[in-house]
């Protein structure tokens, strides 16, 4: 699947390793949270980067103590209308100070891309045959926001600014 970063298709150095399959030690891999829980000790001393994939119902706090061991956290969206992943990413950044890559995986559409970036996602696993232009345009379609983002690059609406002052 294509990887979207900064509105462009990029190279994906990561491989998702399904549960039960051997985990190579010579390249970056993503494992399921369930596998991490069951085999945590087997990844001690690993040389290659490690990522974990969270299902949409898994809270960020479940991996908070282990965040320093992950270079990537993949957050699954079971359906595009499931907004829990947005909260997970924001919580990873704001509450737990996670600075690594946060990737959206699953059913994500270009219309959500700007909001994914604003809540802390750095990349998106897009469906095969995706139109790169629609992802790039999604970053420019909305220029004023009501809610502050993690990067605060977009100006807040006048209504929001008045609420902050008063």
PDB file of C-alpha atoms in Angstrom:
ATOM      1  CA  UNK A   1       0.000   0.000   0.000  1.00  0.00           C
ATOM      2  CA  UNK A   2       1.242   3.517  -0.736  1.00  0.00           C
ATOM      3  CA  UNK A   3       2.504   5.588   2.158  1.00  0.00           C
ATOM      4  CA  UNK A   4       1.454   9.252   2.278  1.00  0.00           C
ATOM      5  CA  UNK A   5       3.777  11.729   4.016  1.00  0.00           C
ATOM      6  CA  UNK A   6       3.436  15.508   3.672  1.00  0.00           C
ATOM      7  CA  UNK A   7       0.800  15.020   0.984  1.00  0.00           C
ATOM      8  CA  UNK A   8       3.111  12.923  -1.223  1.00  0.00           C
ATOM      9  CA  UNK A   9       3.612   9.232  -1.793  1.00  0.00           C
ATOM     10  CA  UNK A  10       6.786   8.112  -0.069  1.00  0.00           C
ATOM     11  CA  UNK A  11       8.832   4.990   0.446  1.00  0.00           C
ATOM     12  CA  UNK A  12       7.803   2.652   3.242  1.00  0.00           C
ATOM     13  CA  UNK A  13      10.753   0.992   4.953  1.00  0.00           C
ATOM     14  CA  UNK A  14       8.458  -0.797   7.426  1.00  0.00           C
ATOM     15  CA  UNK A  15       6.894  -4.271   7.148  1.00  0.00           C
ATOM     16  CA  UNK A  16       3.917  -5.500   9.144  1.00  0.00           C
ATOM     17  CA  UNK A  17       4.585  -8.990  10.495  1.00  0.00           C
ATOM     18  CA  UNK A  18       1.379 -10.937  11.222  1.00  0.00           C
ATOM     19  CA  UNK A  19       1.115 -12.777  14.524  1.00  0.00           C
ATOM     20  CA  UNK A  20       2.704 -16.203  14.404  1.00  0.00           C
ATOM     21  CA  UNK A  21       5.207 -15.379  11.649  1.00  0.00           C
ATOM     22  CA  UNK A  22       8.918 -15.032  12.481  1.00  0.00           C
ATOM     23  CA  UNK A  23      10.082 -11.475  13.098  1.00  0.00           C
ATOM     24  CA  UNK A  24      13.224 -10.544  11.138  1.00  0.00           C
ATOM     25  CA  UNK A  25      15.868  -8.762  13.180  1.00  0.00           C
ATOM     26  CA  UNK A  26      17.522  -6.929  10.275  1.00  0.00           C
ATOM     27  CA  UNK A  27      14.822  -4.441   9.199  1.00  0.00           C
ATOM     28  CA  UNK A  28      12.110  -2.225  10.692  1.00  0.00           C
ATOM     29  CA  UNK A  29       8.962  -4.160  11.508  1.00  0.00           C
ATOM     30  CA  UNK A  30       5.518  -3.451  12.918  1.00  0.00           C
ATOM     31  CA  UNK A  31       3.921  -6.024  15.208  1.00  0.00           C
ATOM     32  CA  UNK A  32       0.460  -6.136  16.732  1.00  0.00           C
ATOM     33  CA  UNK A  33      -0.121  -4.822  20.237  1.00  0.00           C
ATOM     34  CA  UNK A  34      -1.340  -8.298  21.188  1.00  0.00           C
ATOM     35  CA  UNK A  35       1.949  -9.825  20.059  1.00  0.00           C
ATOM     36  CA  UNK A  36       3.863  -7.149  21.951  1.00  0.00           C
ATOM     37  CA  UNK A  37       2.007  -8.053  25.130  1.00  0.00           C
ATOM     38  CA  UNK A  38       2.666 -11.782  24.686  1.00  0.00           C
ATOM     39  CA  UNK A  39       6.294 -11.648  23.486  1.00  0.00           C
ATOM     40  CA  UNK A  40       7.657  -8.389  24.930  1.00  0.00           C
ATOM     41  CA  UNK A  41      10.807  -9.984  26.372  1.00  0.00           C
ATOM     42  CA  UNK A  42      11.766 -11.566  23.035  1.00  0.00           C
ATOM     43  CA  UNK A  43      12.281  -8.077  21.547  1.00  0.00           C
ATOM     44  CA  UNK A  44      14.807  -7.025  24.205  1.00  0.00           C
ATOM     45  CA  UNK A  45      18.102  -5.994  22.600  1.00  0.00           C
ATOM     46  CA  UNK A  46      16.638  -5.789  19.105  1.00  0.00           C
ATOM     47  CA  UNK A  47      18.899  -3.831  16.733  1.00  0.00           C
ATOM     48  CA  UNK A  48      16.365  -2.883  14.058  1.00  0.00           C
ATOM     49  CA  UNK A  49      13.555  -0.403  14.708  1.00  0.00           C
ATOM     50  CA  UNK A  50      10.290  -1.719  16.122  1.00  0.00           C
ATOM     51  CA  UNK A  51       6.742  -0.464  15.614  1.00  0.00           C
ATOM     52  CA  UNK A  52       3.455  -1.480  17.177  1.00  0.00           C
ATOM     53  CA  UNK A  53      -0.034  -1.540  15.630  1.00  0.00           C
ATOM     54  CA  UNK A  54      -2.968  -0.577  17.839  1.00  0.00           C
ATOM     55  CA  UNK A  55      -6.543  -1.583  17.099  1.00  0.00           C
ATOM     56  CA  UNK A  56      -9.037   1.273  17.173  1.00  0.00           C
ATOM     57  CA  UNK A  57     -10.264   0.400  20.664  1.00  0.00           C
ATOM     58  CA  UNK A  58      -6.809   0.284  22.270  1.00  0.00           C
ATOM     59  CA  UNK A  59      -6.085   3.351  24.368  1.00  0.00           C
ATOM     60  CA  UNK A  60      -2.768   5.195  24.161  1.00  0.00           C
ATOM     61  CA  UNK A  61      -2.150   4.550  27.844  1.00  0.00           C
ATOM     62  CA  UNK A  62      -1.830   0.828  27.126  1.00  0.00           C
ATOM     63  CA  UNK A  63       1.596   1.412  25.540  1.00  0.00           C
ATOM     64  CA  UNK A  64       2.646   4.525  27.466  1.00  0.00           C
ATOM     65  CA  UNK A  65       5.290   2.749  29.557  1.00  0.00           C
ATOM     66  CA  UNK A  66       6.865   1.208  26.459  1.00  0.00           C
ATOM     67  CA  UNK A  67       6.817   4.180  24.072  1.00  0.00           C
ATOM     68  CA  UNK A  68      10.594   4.572  24.241  1.00  0.00           C
ATOM     69  CA  UNK A  69      10.898   1.138  22.622  1.00  0.00           C
ATOM     70  CA  UNK A  70       8.812   2.032  19.555  1.00  0.00           C
ATOM     71  CA  UNK A  71       9.966   4.108  16.594  1.00  0.00           C
ATOM     72  CA  UNK A  72       6.477   3.931  15.085  1.00  0.00           C
ATOM     73  CA  UNK A  73       2.938   3.560  16.391  1.00  0.00           C
ATOM     74  CA  UNK A  74       0.374   2.511  13.777  1.00  0.00           C
ATOM     75  CA  UNK A  75      -3.199   3.374  14.735  1.00  0.00           C
ATOM     76  CA  UNK A  76      -5.897   1.356  13.026  1.00  0.00           C
ATOM     77  CA  UNK A  77      -9.105   2.880  11.695  1.00  0.00           C
ATOM     78  CA  UNK A  78     -11.654   0.078  11.278  1.00  0.00           C
ATOM     79  CA  UNK A  79     -14.074   2.484   9.547  1.00  0.00           C
ATOM     80  CA  UNK A  80     -13.550   6.034   8.324  1.00  0.00           C
ATOM     81  CA  UNK A  81     -16.227   7.301  10.713  1.00  0.00           C
ATOM     82  CA  UNK A  82     -14.441   5.866  13.772  1.00  0.00           C
ATOM     83  CA  UNK A  83     -12.754   8.882  15.379  1.00  0.00           C
ATOM     84  CA  UNK A  84     -10.986   7.117  18.249  1.00  0.00           C
ATOM     85  CA  UNK A  85      -7.701   7.060  16.344  1.00  0.00           C
ATOM     86  CA  UNK A  86      -7.593  10.868  16.307  1.00  0.00           C
ATOM     87  CA  UNK A  87      -7.825  10.897  20.100  1.00  0.00           C
ATOM     88  CA  UNK A  88      -5.165   8.203  20.393  1.00  0.00           C
ATOM     89  CA  UNK A  89      -2.669  10.182  18.312  1.00  0.00           C
ATOM     90  CA  UNK A  90      -3.307  13.420  20.160  1.00  0.00           C
ATOM     91  CA  UNK A  91      -2.953  11.673  23.515  1.00  0.00           C
ATOM     92  CA  UNK A  92       0.315  10.032  22.439  1.00  0.00           C
ATOM     93  CA  UNK A  93       1.720  13.456  21.537  1.00  0.00           C
ATOM     94  CA  UNK A  94       0.294  15.662  24.282  1.00  0.00           C
ATOM     95  CA  UNK A  95       0.010  13.436  27.332  1.00  0.00           C
ATOM     96  CA  UNK A  96       2.881  11.026  26.752  1.00  0.00           C
ATOM     97  CA  UNK A  97       5.262  13.224  24.728  1.00  0.00           C
ATOM     98  CA  UNK A  98       5.750  10.655  21.967  1.00  0.00           C
ATOM     99  CA  UNK A  99       7.944  12.082  19.196  1.00  0.00           C
ATOM    100  CA  UNK A 100       8.188   9.088  16.860  1.00  0.00           C
ATOM    101  CA  UNK A 101       6.145   8.379  13.758  1.00  0.00           C
ATOM    102  CA  UNK A 102       2.406   7.898  14.163  1.00  0.00           C
ATOM    103  CA  UNK A 103       0.824   6.204  11.161  1.00  0.00           C
ATOM    104  CA  UNK A 104      -2.870   5.920  10.281  1.00  0.00           C
ATOM    105  CA  UNK A 105      -3.760   2.502   8.859  1.00  0.00           C
ATOM    106  CA  UNK A 106      -7.034   0.975   7.758  1.00  0.00           C
ATOM    107  CA  UNK A 107     -10.025   2.810   6.358  1.00  0.00           C
ATOM    108  CA  UNK A 108      -8.801   6.394   6.019  1.00  0.00           C
ATOM    109  CA  UNK A 109      -9.905   8.798   3.290  1.00  0.00           C
ATOM    110  CA  UNK A 110      -8.273  11.973   1.915  1.00  0.00           C
ATOM    111  CA  UNK A 111     -10.992  14.159   3.502  1.00  0.00           C
ATOM    112  CA  UNK A 112      -9.563  13.198   6.908  1.00  0.00           C
ATOM    113  CA  UNK A 113      -5.929  13.871   6.076  1.00  0.00           C
ATOM    114  CA  UNK A 114      -5.682  17.435   7.397  1.00  0.00           C
ATOM    115  CA  UNK A 115      -7.311  16.389  10.660  1.00  0.00           C
ATOM    116  CA  UNK A 116      -4.949  13.433  10.939  1.00  0.00           C
ATOM    117  CA  UNK A 117      -1.957  15.764  10.611  1.00  0.00           C
ATOM    118  CA  UNK A 118      -3.458  18.285  13.063  1.00  0.00           C
ATOM    119  CA  UNK A 119      -3.855  15.581  15.731  1.00  0.00           C
ATOM    120  CA  UNK A 120      -0.314  14.247  15.411  1.00  0.00           C
ATOM    121  CA  UNK A 121      -0.194  11.694  12.605  1.00  0.00           C
ATOM    122  CA  UNK A 122       2.920  11.825  10.426  1.00  0.00           C
ATOM    123  CA  UNK A 123       1.970   9.274   7.759  1.00  0.00           C
ATOM    124  CA  UNK A 124      -1.001   7.442   6.281  1.00  0.00           C
ATOM    125  CA  UNK A 125      -1.150   4.013   4.689  1.00  0.00           C
ATOM    126  CA  UNK A 126      -3.377   4.779   1.709  1.00  0.00           C
ATOM    127  CA  UNK A 127      -5.348   2.275  -0.372  1.00  0.00           C
ATOM    128  CA  UNK A 128      -3.866   0.893  -3.595  1.00  0.00           C
ATOM    129  CA  UNK A 129      -4.571   3.078  -6.618  1.00  0.00           C
ATOM    130  CA  UNK A 130      -4.966   6.171  -4.461  1.00  0.00           C
ATOM    131  CA  UNK A 131      -4.944   9.569  -6.135  1.00  0.00           C
ATOM    132  CA  UNK A 132      -1.920  11.395  -4.711  1.00  0.00           C
ATOM    133  CA  UNK A 133      -3.331  14.776  -5.715  1.00  0.00           C
ATOM    134  CA  UNK A 134      -6.404  14.316  -3.510  1.00  0.00           C
ATOM    135  CA  UNK A 135      -4.161  13.765  -0.465  1.00  0.00           C
ATOM    136  CA  UNK A 136      -2.019  16.807  -1.276  1.00  0.00           C
ATOM    137  CA  UNK A 137      -5.098  18.998  -1.826  1.00  0.00           C
ATOM    138  CA  UNK A 138      -6.562  17.900   1.505  1.00  0.00           C
ATOM    139  CA  UNK A 139      -3.775  19.782   3.289  1.00  0.00           C
ATOM    140  CA  UNK A 140      -4.778  23.061   1.610  1.00  0.00           C
ATOM    141  CA  UNK A 141      -8.584  22.904   1.494  1.00  0.00           C
ATOM    142  CA  UNK A 142      -9.252  24.337   4.957  1.00  0.00           C
ATOM    143  CA  UNK A 143      -7.263  27.400   5.940  1.00  0.00           C
ATOM    144  CA  UNK A 144      -8.902  28.446   9.222  1.00  0.00           C
ATOM    145  CA  UNK A 145      -9.548  26.162  12.179  1.00  0.00           C
ATOM    146  CA  UNK A 146     -11.773  26.365  15.227  1.00  0.00           C
ATOM    147  CA  UNK A 147      -9.754  24.000  17.391  1.00  0.00           C
ATOM    148  CA  UNK A 148      -6.024  24.428  17.998  1.00  0.00           C
ATOM    149  CA  UNK A 149      -3.755  21.741  16.598  1.00  0.00           C
ATOM    150  CA  UNK A 150      -0.514  20.308  17.836  1.00  0.00           C
ATOM    151  CA  UNK A 151       1.478  22.417  15.393  1.00  0.00           C
ATOM    152  CA  UNK A 152      -0.765  25.527  15.420  1.00  0.00           C
ATOM    153  CA  UNK A 153       0.138  26.402  11.837  1.00  0.00           C
ATOM    154  CA  UNK A 154      -3.420  27.307  10.903  1.00  0.00           C
ATOM    155  CA  UNK A 155      -4.961  30.552  12.152  1.00  0.00           C
ATOM    156  CA  UNK A 156      -7.907  30.142  14.504  1.00  0.00           C
ATOM    157  CA  UNK A 157     -11.304  31.497  13.507  1.00  0.00           C
ATOM    158  CA  UNK A 158     -12.283  34.956  14.760  1.00  0.00           C
ATOM    159  CA  UNK A 159     -14.895  33.393  17.033  1.00  0.00           C
ATOM    160  CA  UNK A 160     -12.287  31.140  18.636  1.00  0.00           C
ATOM    161  CA  UNK A 161      -9.835  34.029  19.104  1.00  0.00           C
ATOM    162  CA  UNK A 162     -12.512  36.114  20.853  1.00  0.00           C
ATOM    163  CA  UNK A 163     -13.299  33.188  23.156  1.00  0.00           C
ATOM    164  CA  UNK A 164      -9.609  32.865  24.093  1.00  0.00           C
ATOM    165  CA  UNK A 165      -9.316  36.563  24.994  1.00  0.00           C
ATOM    166  CA  UNK A 166     -12.569  36.863  26.960  1.00  0.00           C
TER     167      UNK A 166
END
